[in-house]
Each structure stands twice: as structure tokens, then as C-alpha cells.
Amino acid sequence: MLDARMSLAGAAAATGLLLGGGFWAVTGGAQGKALGDVEARLDAVSTKTRRPLERPSDALAKALALPLLGHSEVGEQADLPLRLTGIVRTPARAAALLAIGGAPAQWISVGEEQQGVLVQTVSTASVVVSTANGEREIFLGPASESPNASETPPPGMRGPPPPASAPSMK
């Protein structure tokens, strides 16, 4: 039985070599000219449908254009006052309800630009926008006059009641 398997294995190897060699000879053999012509035609086809990749010198120019020590508004237009009053996030769309420059609030989708304000990302509590002066993150809620606004309530507003305690036993 072992002898029959050995002779079949040898015959299978010889048959594979013969079939492979025949296929190689039919498809062009060592010349392979048919594939060479196809490759030459493919190389000649223009692939300039995509944007050219940025060069390292472009990245260097962008980096050199950034200010070194903070942001100065001298000679530039001041940022528009922006107020975020609403956010909508669905699987298909994300939009922010923004009031730009004191105008009535309007819905602006991600990637949309209105009055020089481009909405880049919308999260659950804030929006990142791009203006002429750079990127800003605007948070949902009432706008304060300055980021260092005090935490005290406005005049006339009562504070929370004192914590309740158990009645005293006398």
C-alpha cells in the first residue's frame, strides 16, 4: 500500500510540473511581452485627478506664519461675538444654533460657513469654529463678559437655602 502512495505522489508532482510549464508557455513564456505592453500603457495613463500632496516646504511656511507670543489684534479685525444657544447631533448630521455678531441665532451644520464663521466640530456641550483670527471653542450656555467672571450671583438674586438639619431636642 505504501508503494502505491509513493508512485502516485511522484506522478502527481510530474503532472503538476507539466501543466505549469504548459500554461507558462501558452501565456508568453520567458518573453512576457503581452504583460510588458499592458504595463507600459498603464504607466502612460495620467493620474492627476487627486490634489498634489503637500510639500514639506508648505508645512514650514504655515508654521512660520503663526505668531510666536500670543495673538495680537493690532491691524486685524476683532473676533465677532459668538453665542452658542443650541446643539443637534444625530448619526447623519450635527449642527449648532449660533448667534453671530448679535444677530438672531441660526442653524449652521458642520462644514458650513456663514458670515466668516466655519463650524468645524460639534460635541455634546461645545462647538469648534474657525474665524479669520483662528479657531475658537464656544461652550453651550449663557455667555459671560470675560473668562474670569466671578462666581457670585447677580445683585437681587437669592442664594440657595441653608441645608436642613434635624430639629434640636430640648
PDB file of C-alpha atoms in Angstrom, residues 23-121:
ATOM      1  CA  PHE A  23       0.483  27.202 -19.019  1.00  0.00           C
ATOM      2  CA  TRP A  24       3.659  29.268 -18.832  1.00  0.00           C
ATOM      3  CA  ALA A  25       4.467  28.531 -22.486  1.00  0.00           C
ATOM      4  CA  VAL A  26       0.921  29.400 -23.632  1.00  0.00           C
ATOM      5  CA  THR A  27       0.850  32.761 -21.800  1.00  0.00           C
ATOM      6  CA  GLY A  28       4.072  34.062 -23.279  1.00  0.00           C
ATOM      7  CA  GLY A  29       6.815  32.113 -21.659  1.00  0.00           C
ATOM      8  CA  ALA A  30      10.017  33.946 -20.917  1.00  0.00           C
ATOM      9  CA  GLN A  31       9.155  36.841 -23.198  1.00  0.00           C
ATOM     10  CA  GLY A  32       6.088  38.022 -21.281  1.00  0.00           C
ATOM     11  CA  LYS A  33       5.696  40.700 -23.933  1.00  0.00           C
ATOM     12  CA  ALA A  34       1.919  40.852 -23.545  1.00  0.00           C
ATOM     13  CA  LEU A  35       2.184  41.893 -19.909  1.00  0.00           C
ATOM     14  CA  GLY A  36       5.017  44.317 -20.666  1.00  0.00           C
ATOM     15  CA  ASP A  37       2.857  46.190 -23.207  1.00  0.00           C
ATOM     16  CA  VAL A  38      -0.026  46.425 -20.754  1.00  0.00           C
ATOM     17  CA  GLU A  39       2.259  47.767 -18.019  1.00  0.00           C
ATOM     18  CA  ALA A  40       3.711  50.372 -20.391  1.00  0.00           C
ATOM     19  CA  ARG A  41       0.226  51.602 -21.308  1.00  0.00           C
ATOM     20  CA  LEU A  42      -0.780  51.785 -17.638  1.00  0.00           C
ATOM     21  CA  ASP A  43       2.317  53.835 -16.816  1.00  0.00           C
ATOM     22  CA  ALA A  44       1.414  56.308 -19.568  1.00  0.00           C
ATOM     23  CA  VAL A  45      -2.061  56.941 -18.108  1.00  0.00           C
ATOM     24  CA  SER A  46      -2.220  60.245 -16.211  1.00  0.00           C
ATOM     25  CA  THR A  47      -3.261  60.001 -12.569  1.00  0.00           C
ATOM     26  CA  LYS A  48      -3.504  63.725 -11.816  1.00  0.00           C
ATOM     27  CA  THR A  49      -7.127  63.615 -10.659  1.00  0.00           C
ATOM     28  CA  ARG A  50      -6.150  63.953  -6.991  1.00  0.00           C
ATOM     29  CA  ARG A  51      -4.746  67.017  -5.253  1.00  0.00           C
ATOM     30  CA  PRO A  52      -0.976  67.038  -5.077  1.00  0.00           C
ATOM     31  CA  LEU A  53       0.380  66.118  -1.682  1.00  0.00           C
ATOM     32  CA  GLU A  54       1.633  68.942   0.491  1.00  0.00           C
ATOM     33  CA  ARG A  55       5.336  69.516   0.316  1.00  0.00           C
ATOM     34  CA  PRO A  56       7.429  69.869   3.477  1.00  0.00           C
ATOM     35  CA  SER A  57       8.129  73.480   2.484  1.00  0.00           C
ATOM     36  CA  ASP A  58       4.361  74.208   2.597  1.00  0.00           C
ATOM     37  CA  ALA A  59       4.173  72.929   6.179  1.00  0.00           C
ATOM     38  CA  LEU A  60       7.197  75.047   7.074  1.00  0.00           C
ATOM     39  CA  ALA A  61       5.595  78.161   5.572  1.00  0.00           C
ATOM     40  CA  LYS A  62       2.403  77.546   7.569  1.00  0.00           C
ATOM     41  CA  ALA A  63       4.385  77.095  10.787  1.00  0.00           C
ATOM     42  CA  LEU A  64       6.386  80.276  10.200  1.00  0.00           C
ATOM     43  CA  ALA A  65       3.174  82.255   9.602  1.00  0.00           C
ATOM     44  CA  LEU A  66       1.872  81.518  13.124  1.00  0.00           C
ATOM     45  CA  PRO A  67       2.535  84.124  15.834  1.00  0.00           C
ATOM     46  CA  LEU A  68       5.188  83.246  18.401  1.00  0.00           C
ATOM     47  CA  LEU A  69       3.971  85.063  21.519  1.00  0.00           C
ATOM     48  CA  GLY A  70       0.216  85.069  21.756  1.00  0.00           C
ATOM     49  CA  HIS A  71      -2.323  86.606  19.436  1.00  0.00           C
ATOM     50  CA  SER A  72      -2.367  90.309  18.669  1.00  0.00           C
ATOM     51  CA  GLU A  73      -5.389  92.043  17.197  1.00  0.00           C
ATOM     52  CA  VAL A  74      -3.437  95.099  16.101  1.00  0.00           C
ATOM     53  CA  GLY A  75      -4.123  95.612  12.418  1.00  0.00           C
ATOM     54  CA  GLU A  76      -6.609  92.732  12.345  1.00  0.00           C
ATOM     55  CA  GLN A  77     -10.340  92.626  12.630  1.00  0.00           C
ATOM     56  CA  ALA A  78     -11.573  91.699  16.085  1.00  0.00           C
ATOM     57  CA  ASP A  79     -13.410  88.406  16.520  1.00  0.00           C
ATOM     58  CA  LEU A  80     -17.151  88.548  16.118  1.00  0.00           C
ATOM     59  CA  PRO A  81     -19.114  87.952  19.308  1.00  0.00           C
ATOM     60  CA  LEU A  82     -20.480  84.408  19.077  1.00  0.00           C
ATOM     61  CA  ARG A  83     -23.096  82.774  21.309  1.00  0.00           C
ATOM     62  CA  LEU A  84     -23.973  79.079  21.192  1.00  0.00           C
ATOM     63  CA  THR A  85     -27.622  78.527  22.086  1.00  0.00           C
ATOM     64  CA  GLY A  86     -28.280  75.004  20.834  1.00  0.00           C
ATOM     65  CA  ILE A  87     -26.733  71.792  19.526  1.00  0.00           C
ATOM     66  CA  VAL A  88     -28.208  68.956  17.457  1.00  0.00           C
ATOM     67  CA  ARG A  89     -26.301  65.696  16.965  1.00  0.00           C
ATOM     68  CA  THR A  90     -27.746  62.782  15.014  1.00  0.00           C
ATOM     69  CA  PRO A  91     -25.954  59.925  13.269  1.00  0.00           C
ATOM     70  CA  ALA A  92     -26.467  61.699   9.941  1.00  0.00           C
ATOM     71  CA  ARG A  93     -25.996  65.353  10.926  1.00  0.00           C
ATOM     72  CA  ALA A  94     -24.510  67.683  13.515  1.00  0.00           C
ATOM     73  CA  ALA A  95     -25.423  71.366  13.699  1.00  0.00           C
ATOM     74  CA  ALA A  96     -25.099  74.313  16.058  1.00  0.00           C
ATOM     75  CA  LEU A  97     -27.529  77.150  16.758  1.00  0.00           C
ATOM     76  CA  LEU A  98     -25.173  80.149  16.675  1.00  0.00           C
ATOM     77  CA  ALA A  99     -25.815  83.855  17.104  1.00  0.00           C
ATOM     78  CA  ILE A 100     -23.110  85.714  15.167  1.00  0.00           C
ATOM     79  CA  GLY A 101     -22.388  89.354  15.945  1.00  0.00           C
ATOM     80  CA  GLY A 102     -25.601  89.910  17.902  1.00  0.00           C
ATOM     81  CA  ALA A 103     -27.815  88.758  15.008  1.00  0.00           C
ATOM     82  CA  PRO A 104     -30.600  86.227  15.604  1.00  0.00           C
ATOM     83  CA  ALA A 105     -29.344  82.676  16.068  1.00  0.00           C
ATOM     84  CA  GLN A 106     -29.343  80.390  13.038  1.00  0.00           C
ATOM     85  CA  TRP A 107     -28.584  76.713  12.463  1.00  0.00           C
ATOM     86  CA  ILE A 108     -25.165  76.016  10.932  1.00  0.00           C
ATOM     87  CA  SER A 109     -24.138  72.452  10.010  1.00  0.00           C
ATOM     88  CA  VAL A 110     -20.620  71.043  10.338  1.00  0.00           C
ATOM     89  CA  GLY A 111     -18.546  72.231   7.384  1.00  0.00           C
ATOM     90  CA  GLU A 112     -20.892  75.134   6.621  1.00  0.00           C
ATOM     91  CA  GLU A 113     -19.696  78.752   6.715  1.00  0.00           C
ATOM     92  CA  GLN A 114     -21.792  81.841   7.455  1.00  0.00           C
ATOM     93  CA  GLN A 115     -20.533  85.406   7.922  1.00  0.00           C
ATOM     94  CA  GLY A 116     -16.912  84.234   8.036  1.00  0.00           C
ATOM     95  CA  VAL A 117     -17.558  81.583  10.714  1.00  0.00           C
ATOM     96  CA  LEU A 118     -16.923  77.944   9.738  1.00  0.00           C
ATOM     97  CA  VAL A 119     -18.275  75.222  12.047  1.00  0.00           C
ATOM     98  CA  GLN A 120     -15.617  72.501  12.292  1.00  0.00           C
ATOM     99  CA  THR A 121     -16.818  70.122  15.015  1.00  0.00           C
TER     100      THR A 121
END
